[in-house]
């Protein structure tokens, strides 16, 4: 796969699987899952430090930001202003301009608010950020995001944390076809075959958290996802056979006894 | 108003008293935090990390101190 790198904001990556770092039993399990996934990018959240107990273990003690790219997110933000404030802090905490923007519309569906998302993307790009943007499966909004400076388009496959698999293959394929920046499915993957489906549609990559963290064996699922993303990518590159309505024998018809 | 050697500030929504004249880097250390792992917002303005050791805490300041945690 070494010859099949992808790029975002001028950086090259080999792994097409981005994993979250939430919902794990503990940091050790989280780190083991990241290792097994082969991910070169992990998403992280920005939160207040625990002043009451500052000696508690921290994510950075287990997942080294020098070895794995931290992609700070804006999870929990419902307005452009909240998201921008969060990412300004993230840039200061880490020194990174590559960030994941998500502006949510409401808590039940965690569906993106595209008006706020577009507004935040424009401001962030002007401030020098390189936002990878969680968005609706809307090819028109995706084009607008790209025009405003999104460095990657990340449509949901299904609601965040639902594990329902891709509900919108047609729209995601259209988004992939038209985009000039990477398109990654972000959210909705439940199991390995879902990740493979996303990659077979031609997506640049897949971002997931819950599908790994809430598996009975997260480290084993992380490995399954790594292989699914790789095999889906290979299948996309190989070009699948055409579909037929009826059977077509694989053994020669000539020479039958 | 209390006239003593401390300032009254707010950190992550909690009231605290800190010695007059300390810098933000010193505040972080007093809180048990590693200044290189956090980002600081003072009265809604980012304080660049390179200046944490220079900027002095002022009476009534409101700080948000954040770091990276697990998230999806």
mmCIF file of C-alpha atoms in Angstrom:
data_model
loop_
_atom_site.group_PDB
_atom_site.id
_atom_site.type_symbol
_atom_site.label_atom_id
_atom_site.label_comp_id
_atom_site.label_asym_id
_atom_site.label_seq_id
_atom_site.Cartn_x
_atom_site.Cartn_y
_atom_site.Cartn_z
ATOM 1 C CA UNK A 1 0.000 0.000 0.000
ATOM 2 C CA UNK A 2 3.072 2.201 0.236
ATOM 3 C CA UNK A 3 2.513 3.432 -3.310
ATOM 4 C CA UNK A 4 -1.030 4.521 -2.470
ATOM 5 C CA UNK A 5 -0.570 7.506 -0.212
ATOM 6 C CA UNK A 6 -3.163 10.221 0.196
ATOM 7 C CA UNK A 7 -2.619 13.833 1.022
ATOM 8 C CA UNK A 8 -4.441 16.426 3.021
ATOM 9 C CA UNK A 9 -3.230 19.977 3.557
ATOM 10 C CA UNK A 10 0.144 19.093 2.079
ATOM 11 C CA UNK A 11 0.781 16.112 4.336
ATOM 12 C CA UNK A 12 1.000 12.525 3.146
ATOM 13 C CA UNK A 13 -0.521 9.545 4.906
ATOM 14 C CA UNK A 14 -0.511 5.844 4.133
ATOM 15 C CA UNK A 15 -3.288 4.726 6.455
ATOM 16 C CA UNK A 16 -6.773 5.639 5.296
ATOM 17 C CA UNK A 17 -8.324 4.931 8.662
ATOM 18 C CA UNK A 18 -8.710 7.773 11.148
ATOM 19 C CA UNK A 19 -9.813 6.727 14.606
ATOM 20 C CA UNK A 20 -11.341 8.548 17.532
ATOM 21 C CA UNK A 21 -10.048 8.367 21.073
ATOM 22 C CA UNK A 22 -13.327 8.503 22.998
ATOM 23 C CA UNK A 23 -15.373 5.884 24.855
ATOM 24 C CA UNK A 24 -12.518 3.475 25.608
ATOM 25 C CA UNK A 25 -12.281 1.571 28.890
ATOM 26 C CA UNK A 26 -8.946 3.220 29.605
ATOM 27 C CA UNK A 27 -6.021 4.908 27.858
ATOM 28 C CA UNK A 28 -4.044 1.655 27.576
ATOM 29 C CA UNK A 29 -6.848 -0.028 25.632
ATOM 30 C CA UNK A 30 -7.223 3.093 23.523
ATOM 31 C CA UNK A 31 -3.522 3.120 22.676
ATOM 32 C CA UNK A 32 -3.559 -0.599 21.835
ATOM 33 C CA UNK A 33 -6.543 -0.079 19.515
ATOM 34 C CA UNK A 34 -4.830 2.818 17.734
ATOM 35 C CA UNK A 35 -1.764 0.649 17.260
ATOM 36 C CA UNK A 36 -3.819 -2.241 15.872
ATOM 37 C CA UNK A 37 -5.762 0.080 13.563
ATOM 38 C CA UNK A 38 -2.591 1.363 11.934
ATOM 39 C CA UNK A 39 -4.102 4.857 12.066
ATOM 40 C CA UNK A 40 -1.731 7.751 11.549
ATOM 41 C CA UNK A 41 -4.331 10.322 12.586
ATOM 42 C CA UNK A 42 -6.490 10.300 15.719
ATOM 43 C CA UNK A 43 -9.244 12.709 16.613
ATOM 44 C CA UNK A 44 -9.128 14.352 20.022
ATOM 45 C CA UNK A 45 -11.441 16.680 21.916
ATOM 46 C CA UNK A 46 -10.572 19.948 23.634
ATOM 47 C CA UNK A 47 -11.788 20.186 27.215
ATOM 48 C CA UNK A 48 -11.055 21.982 30.465
ATOM 49 C CA UNK A 49 -8.133 20.510 32.387
ATOM 50 C CA UNK A 50 -9.059 18.719 35.581
ATOM 51 C CA UNK A 51 -7.887 21.211 38.192
ATOM 52 C CA UNK A 52 -9.241 19.120 41.035
ATOM 53 C CA UNK A 53 -6.958 16.232 40.093
ATOM 54 C CA UNK A 54 -4.195 17.461 37.767
ATOM 55 C CA UNK A 55 -2.109 14.318 38.206
ATOM 56 C CA UNK A 56 -4.643 12.098 36.482
ATOM 57 C CA UNK A 57 -3.217 10.301 33.442
ATOM 58 C CA UNK A 58 -3.564 12.227 30.192
ATOM 59 C CA UNK A 59 -4.156 11.077 26.641
ATOM 60 C CA UNK A 60 -0.747 12.378 25.579
ATOM 61 C CA UNK A 61 0.923 10.017 28.065
ATOM 62 C CA UNK A 62 -0.427 7.077 26.061
ATOM 63 C CA UNK A 63 -0.710 8.301 22.472
ATOM 64 C CA UNK A 64 2.323 10.329 21.482
ATOM 65 C CA UNK A 65 1.378 13.355 19.365
ATOM 66 C CA UNK A 66 4.853 13.231 17.836
ATOM 67 C CA UNK A 67 4.111 9.796 16.369
ATOM 68 C CA UNK A 68 0.389 10.074 15.639
ATOM 69 C CA UNK A 69 -1.174 13.214 14.208
ATOM 70 C CA UNK A 70 -3.700 14.699 16.611
ATOM 71 C CA UNK A 71 -6.754 16.040 14.830
ATOM 72 C CA UNK A 72 -8.558 18.298 17.314
ATOM 73 C CA UNK A 73 -12.334 18.272 16.927
ATOM 74 C CA UNK A 74 -15.171 20.561 17.926
ATOM 75 C CA UNK A 75 -17.492 17.856 19.213
ATOM 76 C CA UNK A 76 -20.215 19.324 21.393
ATOM 77 C CA UNK A 77 -20.227 22.686 19.605
ATOM 78 C CA UNK A 78 -23.585 23.886 18.306
ATOM 79 C CA UNK A 79 -22.585 27.275 16.900
ATOM 80 C CA UNK A 80 -19.821 28.533 14.644
ATOM 81 C CA UNK A 81 -18.533 30.744 17.467
ATOM 82 C CA UNK A 82 -18.174 27.830 19.907
ATOM 83 C CA UNK A 83 -16.366 25.766 17.293
ATOM 84 C CA UNK A 84 -13.991 28.578 16.325
ATOM 85 C CA UNK A 85 -13.190 29.345 19.967
ATOM 86 C CA UNK A 86 -12.456 25.655 20.575
ATOM 87 C CA UNK A 87 -10.148 25.377 17.575
ATOM 88 C CA UNK A 88 -8.255 28.552 18.413
ATOM 89 C CA UNK A 89 -7.485 26.943 21.777
ATOM 90 C CA UNK A 90 -6.592 23.675 20.049
ATOM 91 C CA UNK A 91 -4.160 25.465 17.762
ATOM 92 C CA UNK A 92 -2.505 27.008 20.787
ATOM 93 C CA UNK A 93 -2.419 23.727 22.724
ATOM 94 C CA UNK A 94 -0.936 21.728 19.907
ATOM 95 C CA UNK A 95 0.372 24.153 17.357
ATOM 96 C CA UNK A 96 -1.638 22.471 14.608
ATOM 97 C CA UNK A 97 -3.732 24.125 11.953
ATOM 98 C CA UNK A 98 -5.118 20.815 10.632
ATOM 99 C CA UNK A 99 -8.383 20.459 12.547
ATOM 100 C CA UNK A 100 -11.729 18.717 12.364
ATOM 101 C CA UNK A 101 -14.693 21.046 12.297
ATOM 102 C CA UNK A 102 -18.088 19.786 13.305
ATOM 103 C CA UNK A 103 -20.973 22.050 14.198
ATOM 104 C CA UNK A 104 -23.946 20.072 15.365
ATOM 105 C CA UNK A 105 -27.570 20.973 14.808
ATOM 106 C CA UNK A 106 -29.157 19.253 17.780
ATOM 107 C CA UNK A 107 -28.322 16.613 20.347
ATOM 108 C CA UNK A 108 -30.675 13.805 19.336
ATOM 109 C CA UNK A 109 -29.306 13.208 15.844
ATOM 110 C CA UNK A 110 -25.972 15.065 16.122
ATOM 111 C CA UNK A 111 -26.716 15.987 12.519
ATOM 112 C CA UNK A 112 -24.499 18.788 11.205
ATOM 113 C CA UNK A 113 -25.865 22.330 11.065
ATOM 114 C CA UNK A 114 -24.629 23.225 7.594
ATOM 115 C CA UNK A 115 -25.374 26.955 7.868
ATOM 116 C CA UNK A 116 -23.157 27.243 10.935
ATOM 117 C CA UNK A 117 -20.641 24.779 9.487
ATOM 118 C CA UNK A 118 -20.232 26.818 6.294
ATOM 119 C CA UNK A 119 -19.878 30.034 8.284
ATOM 120 C CA UNK A 120 -17.246 28.509 10.585
ATOM 121 C CA UNK A 121 -15.323 27.002 7.656
ATOM 122 C CA UNK A 122 -14.997 30.390 5.991
ATOM 123 C CA UNK A 123 -13.748 32.112 9.150
ATOM 124 C CA UNK A 124 -11.349 29.296 10.044
ATOM 125 C CA UNK A 125 -9.840 29.182 6.561
ATOM 126 C CA UNK A 126 -9.286 32.942 6.671
ATOM 127 C CA UNK A 127 -7.511 32.532 10.017
ATOM 128 C CA UNK A 128 -5.113 30.018 8.493
ATOM 129 C CA UNK A 129 -6.727 26.835 9.724
ATOM 130 C CA UNK A 130 -6.947 23.755 7.510
ATOM 131 C CA UNK A 131 -10.368 22.370 8.430
ATOM 132 C CA UNK A 132 -11.481 18.837 7.640
ATOM 133 C CA UNK A 133 -15.222 19.241 7.838
ATOM 134 C CA UNK A 134 -17.937 16.898 9.115
ATOM 135 C CA UNK A 135 -20.952 17.541 6.934
ATOM 136 C CA UNK A 136 -24.280 16.359 5.634
ATOM 137 C CA UNK A 137 -24.426 13.978 2.662
ATOM 138 C CA UNK A 138 -25.189 16.974 0.491
ATOM 139 C CA UNK A 139 -23.093 17.397 -2.674
ATOM 140 C CA UNK A 140 -24.061 21.062 -3.011
ATOM 141 C CA UNK A 141 -23.040 21.932 0.540
ATOM 142 C CA UNK A 142 -19.848 19.924 -0.018
ATOM 143 C CA UNK A 143 -18.965 22.038 -3.044
ATOM 144 C CA UNK A 144 -19.560 25.208 -1.044
ATOM 145 C CA UNK A 145 -17.339 23.885 1.767
ATOM 146 C CA UNK A 146 -14.582 23.194 -0.711
ATOM 147 C CA UNK A 147 -14.897 26.694 -2.173
ATOM 148 C CA UNK A 148 -14.654 28.185 1.332
ATOM 149 C CA UNK A 149 -11.430 26.359 2.163
ATOM 150 C CA UNK A 150 -12.299 22.937 3.594
ATOM 151 C CA UNK A 151 -9.270 20.676 3.075
ATOM 152 C CA UNK A 152 -11.381 17.530 3.355
ATOM 153 C CA UNK A 153 -15.078 16.766 3.124
ATOM 154 C CA UNK A 154 -16.377 14.322 5.723
ATOM 155 C CA UNK A 155 -20.008 13.333 5.235
ATOM 156 C CA UNK A 156 -21.754 11.190 7.788
ATOM 157 C CA UNK A 157 -22.663 7.660 6.698
ATOM 158 C CA UNK A 158 -25.265 7.451 9.476
ATOM 159 C CA UNK A 159 -25.768 9.316 12.769
ATOM 160 C CA UNK A 160 -22.693 9.606 15.002
ATOM 161 C CA UNK A 161 -22.353 6.583 17.261
ATOM 162 C CA UNK A 162 -25.264 4.725 15.629
ATOM 163 C CA UNK A 163 -23.289 1.987 13.885
ATOM 164 C CA UNK A 164 -26.000 1.725 11.237
ATOM 165 C CA UNK A 165 -23.651 1.618 8.255
ATOM 166 C CA UNK A 166 -23.822 3.796 5.145
ATOM 167 C CA UNK A 167 -27.381 4.920 4.540
ATOM 168 C CA UNK A 168 -26.564 7.144 1.603
ATOM 169 C CA UNK A 169 -24.241 5.415 -0.815
ATOM 170 C CA UNK A 170 -25.567 7.308 -3.833
ATOM 171 C CA UNK A 171 -24.920 10.758 -2.401
ATOM 172 C CA UNK A 172 -21.523 9.819 -1.020
ATOM 173 C CA UNK A 173 -20.483 8.441 -4.410
ATOM 174 C CA UNK A 174 -21.575 11.686 -6.067
ATOM 175 C CA UNK A 175 -19.632 13.695 -3.499
ATOM 176 C CA UNK A 176 -16.549 11.557 -4.150
ATOM 177 C CA UNK A 177 -16.873 12.030 -7.904
ATOM 178 C CA UNK A 178 -17.115 15.804 -7.772
ATOM 179 C CA UNK A 179 -14.703 16.656 -4.959
ATOM 180 C CA UNK A 180 -11.215 17.962 -5.563
ATOM 181 C CA UNK A 181 -10.281 17.404 -1.910
ATOM 182 C CA UNK A 182 -10.342 14.113 0.000
ATOM 183 C CA UNK A 183 -13.761 12.744 0.968
ATOM 184 C CA UNK A 184 -13.850 10.624 4.119
ATOM 185 C CA UNK A 185 -16.899 8.979 5.618
ATOM 186 C CA UNK A 186 -17.140 10.256 9.166
ATOM 187 C CA UNK A 187 -19.605 8.545 11.475
ATOM 188 C CA UNK A 188 -22.054 5.697 11.052
ATOM 189 C CA UNK A 189 -19.709 2.776 10.500
ATOM 190 C CA UNK A 190 -20.723 -0.190 12.674
ATOM 191 C CA UNK A 191 -18.601 -3.063 11.483
ATOM 192 C CA UNK A 192 -15.851 -3.922 9.046
ATOM 193 C CA UNK A 193 -18.051 -4.385 5.985
ATOM 194 C CA UNK A 194 -19.402 -0.824 6.414
ATOM 195 C CA UNK A 195 -15.869 0.543 6.205
ATOM 196 C CA UNK A 196 -15.195 -1.554 3.108
ATOM 197 C CA UNK A 197 -18.373 -0.211 1.464
ATOM 198 C CA UNK A 198 -17.213 3.362 2.051
ATOM 199 C CA UNK A 199 -13.828 2.627 0.525
ATOM 200 C CA UNK A 200 -15.333 0.761 -2.442
ATOM 201 C CA UNK A 201 -17.337 3.904 -3.225
ATOM 202 C CA UNK A 202 -14.011 5.642 -3.724
ATOM 203 C CA UNK A 203 -13.771 7.505 -0.459
ATOM 204 C CA UNK A 204 -10.276 8.609 0.470
ATOM 205 C CA UNK A 205 -10.690 7.228 3.963
ATOM 206 C CA UNK A 206 -12.965 6.497 6.883
ATOM 207 C CA UNK A 207 -13.153 8.074 10.317
ATOM 208 C CA UNK A 208 -14.654 6.074 13.167
ATOM 209 C CA UNK A 209 -14.695 5.862 16.929
ATOM 210 C CA UNK A 210 -17.614 3.973 18.442
ATOM 211 C CA UNK A 211 -17.432 0.976 16.088
ATOM 212 C CA UNK A 212 -14.029 0.169 17.563
ATOM 213 C CA UNK A 213 -14.436 1.474 21.111
ATOM 214 C CA UNK A 214 -17.742 -0.293 21.748
ATOM 215 C CA UNK A 215 -16.790 -3.615 20.169
ATOM 216 C CA UNK A 216 -16.507 -6.451 22.670
ATOM 217 C CA UNK A 217 -12.825 -6.629 21.778
ATOM 218 C CA UNK A 218 -11.813 -3.149 20.591
ATOM 219 C CA UNK A 219 -8.257 -4.106 19.666
ATOM 220 C CA UNK A 220 -9.437 -6.983 17.479
ATOM 221 C CA UNK A 221 -12.052 -4.735 15.852
ATOM 222 C CA UNK A 222 -9.377 -2.104 15.219
ATOM 223 C CA UNK A 223 -7.437 -4.676 13.241
ATOM 224 C CA UNK A 224 -10.591 -5.733 11.394
ATOM 225 C CA UNK A 225 -11.213 -2.112 10.412
ATOM 226 C CA UNK A 226 -7.660 -1.685 9.217
ATOM 227 C CA UNK A 227 -8.031 -4.702 6.935
ATOM 228 C CA UNK A 228 -11.511 -3.636 5.784
ATOM 229 C CA UNK A 229 -10.318 -0.170 4.823
ATOM 230 C CA UNK A 230 -7.339 -1.644 2.998
ATOM 231 C CA UNK A 231 -9.377 -4.260 1.167
ATOM 232 C CA UNK A 232 -12.107 -1.785 0.267
ATOM 233 C CA UNK A 233 -9.464 0.531 -1.132
ATOM 234 C CA UNK A 234 -7.837 -2.270 -3.126
ATOM 235 C CA UNK A 235 -11.217 -3.330 -4.515
ATOM 236 C CA UNK A 236 -11.924 0.253 -5.576
ATOM 237 C CA UNK A 237 -8.570 0.519 -7.311
ATOM 238 C CA UNK A 238 -8.953 -2.901 -8.911
ATOM 239 C CA UNK A 239 -12.324 -1.921 -10.375
ATOM 240 C CA UNK A 240 -15.166 -4.282 -9.619
ATOM 241 C CA UNK A 241 -16.787 -6.495 -12.261
ATOM 242 C CA UNK A 242 -20.037 -5.456 -13.851
ATOM 243 C CA UNK A 243 -23.264 -6.769 -12.364
ATOM 244 C CA UNK A 244 -25.402 -9.216 -14.354
ATOM 245 C CA UNK A 245 -29.008 -10.089 -13.847
ATOM 246 C CA UNK A 246 -28.421 -13.823 -14.339
ATOM 247 C CA UNK A 247 -25.699 -16.442 -13.947
ATOM 248 C CA UNK A 248 -22.586 -16.620 -16.100
ATOM 249 C CA UNK A 249 -20.561 -19.840 -15.721
ATOM 250 C CA UNK A 250 -16.930 -19.567 -14.701
ATOM 251 C CA UNK A 251 -15.938 -22.957 -16.174
ATOM 252 C CA UNK A 252 -15.664 -23.412 -19.950
ATOM 253 C CA UNK A 253 -18.749 -24.661 -21.744
ATOM 254 C CA UNK A 254 -16.612 -26.313 -24.427
ATOM 255 C CA UNK A 255 -15.295 -29.852 -23.832
ATOM 256 C CA UNK A 256 -18.097 -30.917 -21.553
ATOM 257 C CA UNK A 257 -18.308 -34.702 -21.365
ATOM 258 C CA UNK B 1 -12.253 44.390 48.479
ATOM 259 C CA UNK B 2 -9.627 42.494 50.421
ATOM 260 C CA UNK B 3 -6.264 44.188 50.695
ATOM 261 C CA UNK B 4 -3.792 41.386 50.964
ATOM 262 C CA UNK B 5 -1.126 39.793 48.789
ATOM 263 C CA UNK B 6 -3.538 37.852 46.623
ATOM 264 C CA UNK B 7 -5.653 38.377 43.537
ATOM 265 C CA UNK B 8 -9.086 36.920 43.031
ATOM 266 C CA UNK B 9 -9.439 35.080 39.727
ATOM 267 C CA UNK B 10 -11.615 32.480 38.053
ATOM 268 C CA UNK B 11 -10.124 29.330 36.513
ATOM 269 C CA UNK B 12 -12.377 27.020 34.513
ATOM 270 C CA UNK B 13 -15.395 28.466 36.234
ATOM 271 C CA UNK B 14 -13.980 28.105 39.744
ATOM 272 C CA UNK B 15 -12.988 30.964 41.976
ATOM 273 C CA UNK B 16 -9.413 31.004 43.311
ATOM 274 C CA UNK B 17 -7.013 33.301 45.068
ATOM 275 C CA UNK B 18 -3.455 33.456 43.783
ATOM 276 C CA UNK B 19 -0.375 35.415 44.903
ATOM 277 C CA UNK B 20 -0.032 38.842 43.359
ATOM 278 C CA UNK B 21 2.559 39.186 40.616
ATOM 279 C CA UNK B 22 2.615 35.595 39.351
ATOM 280 C CA UNK B 23 2.733 34.836 35.657
ATOM 281 C CA UNK B 24 0.310 32.567 33.848
ATOM 282 C CA UNK B 25 3.010 29.895 33.550
ATOM 283 C CA UNK B 26 3.437 30.064 37.328
ATOM 284 C CA UNK B 27 -0.320 29.833 37.752
ATOM 285 C CA UNK B 28 -0.335 26.666 35.636
ATOM 286 C CA UNK B 29 2.444 25.154 37.709
ATOM 287 C CA UNK B 30 0.635 26.096 40.918
ATOM 288 C CA UNK B 31 -2.400 24.243 39.571
ATOM 289 C CA UNK B 32 -0.194 21.216 38.950
ATOM 290 C CA UNK B 33 -0.332 21.590 35.180
ATOM 291 C CA UNK B 34 2.393 21.241 32.600
ATOM 292 C CA UNK B 35 2.309 24.567 30.694
ATOM 293 C CA UNK B 36 3.454 22.908 27.462
ATOM 294 C CA UNK B 37 0.358 20.673 27.413
ATOM 295 C CA UNK B 38 -2.350 23.261 27.853
ATOM 296 C CA UNK B 39 -3.847 26.230 26.076
ATOM 297 C CA UNK B 40 -4.923 29.284 27.988
ATOM 298 C CA UNK B 41 -7.673 31.758 27.315
ATOM 299 C CA UNK B 42 -7.647 34.900 29.447
ATOM 300 C CA UNK B 43 -10.834 36.952 29.476
ATOM 301 C CA UNK B 44 -11.858 35.231 26.215
ATOM 302 C CA UNK B 45 -8.561 36.043 24.477
ATOM 303 C CA UNK B 46 -6.005 33.350 23.634
ATOM 304 C CA UNK B 47 -2.702 33.801 25.435
ATOM 305 C CA UNK B 48 0.055 32.622 23.072
ATOM 306 C CA UNK B 49 2.006 29.819 24.676
ATOM 307 C CA UNK B 50 5.277 31.647 24.007
ATOM 308 C CA UNK B 51 4.144 34.449 26.331
ATOM 309 C CA UNK B 52 2.783 32.385 29.233
ATOM 310 C CA UNK B 53 5.956 32.969 31.234
ATOM 311 C CA UNK B 54 5.709 36.735 30.716
ATOM 312 C CA UNK B 55 2.046 37.639 31.078
ATOM 313 C CA UNK B 56 1.124 38.460 34.671
ATOM 314 C CA UNK B 57 -2.126 37.379 36.281
ATOM 315 C CA UNK B 58 -4.356 40.349 37.072
ATOM 316 C CA UNK B 59 -7.090 40.765 39.668
ATOM 317 C CA UNK B 60 -10.475 39.600 38.380
ATOM 318 C CA UNK B 61 -9.056 37.630 35.432
ATOM 319 C CA UNK B 62 -11.182 34.837 34.024
ATOM 320 C CA UNK B 63 -9.186 31.882 32.687
ATOM 321 C CA UNK B 64 -10.074 28.866 30.644
ATOM 322 C CA UNK B 65 -7.312 26.260 30.625
ATOM 323 C CA UNK B 66 -7.840 23.347 28.253
ATOM 324 C CA UNK B 67 -6.026 20.306 26.989
ATOM 325 C CA UNK B 68 -6.624 17.403 24.627
ATOM 326 C CA UNK B 69 -8.784 14.545 25.857
ATOM 327 C CA UNK B 70 -10.159 11.451 24.177
ATOM 328 C CA UNK B 71 -12.887 12.165 21.654
ATOM 329 C CA UNK B 72 -14.336 11.036 18.359
#
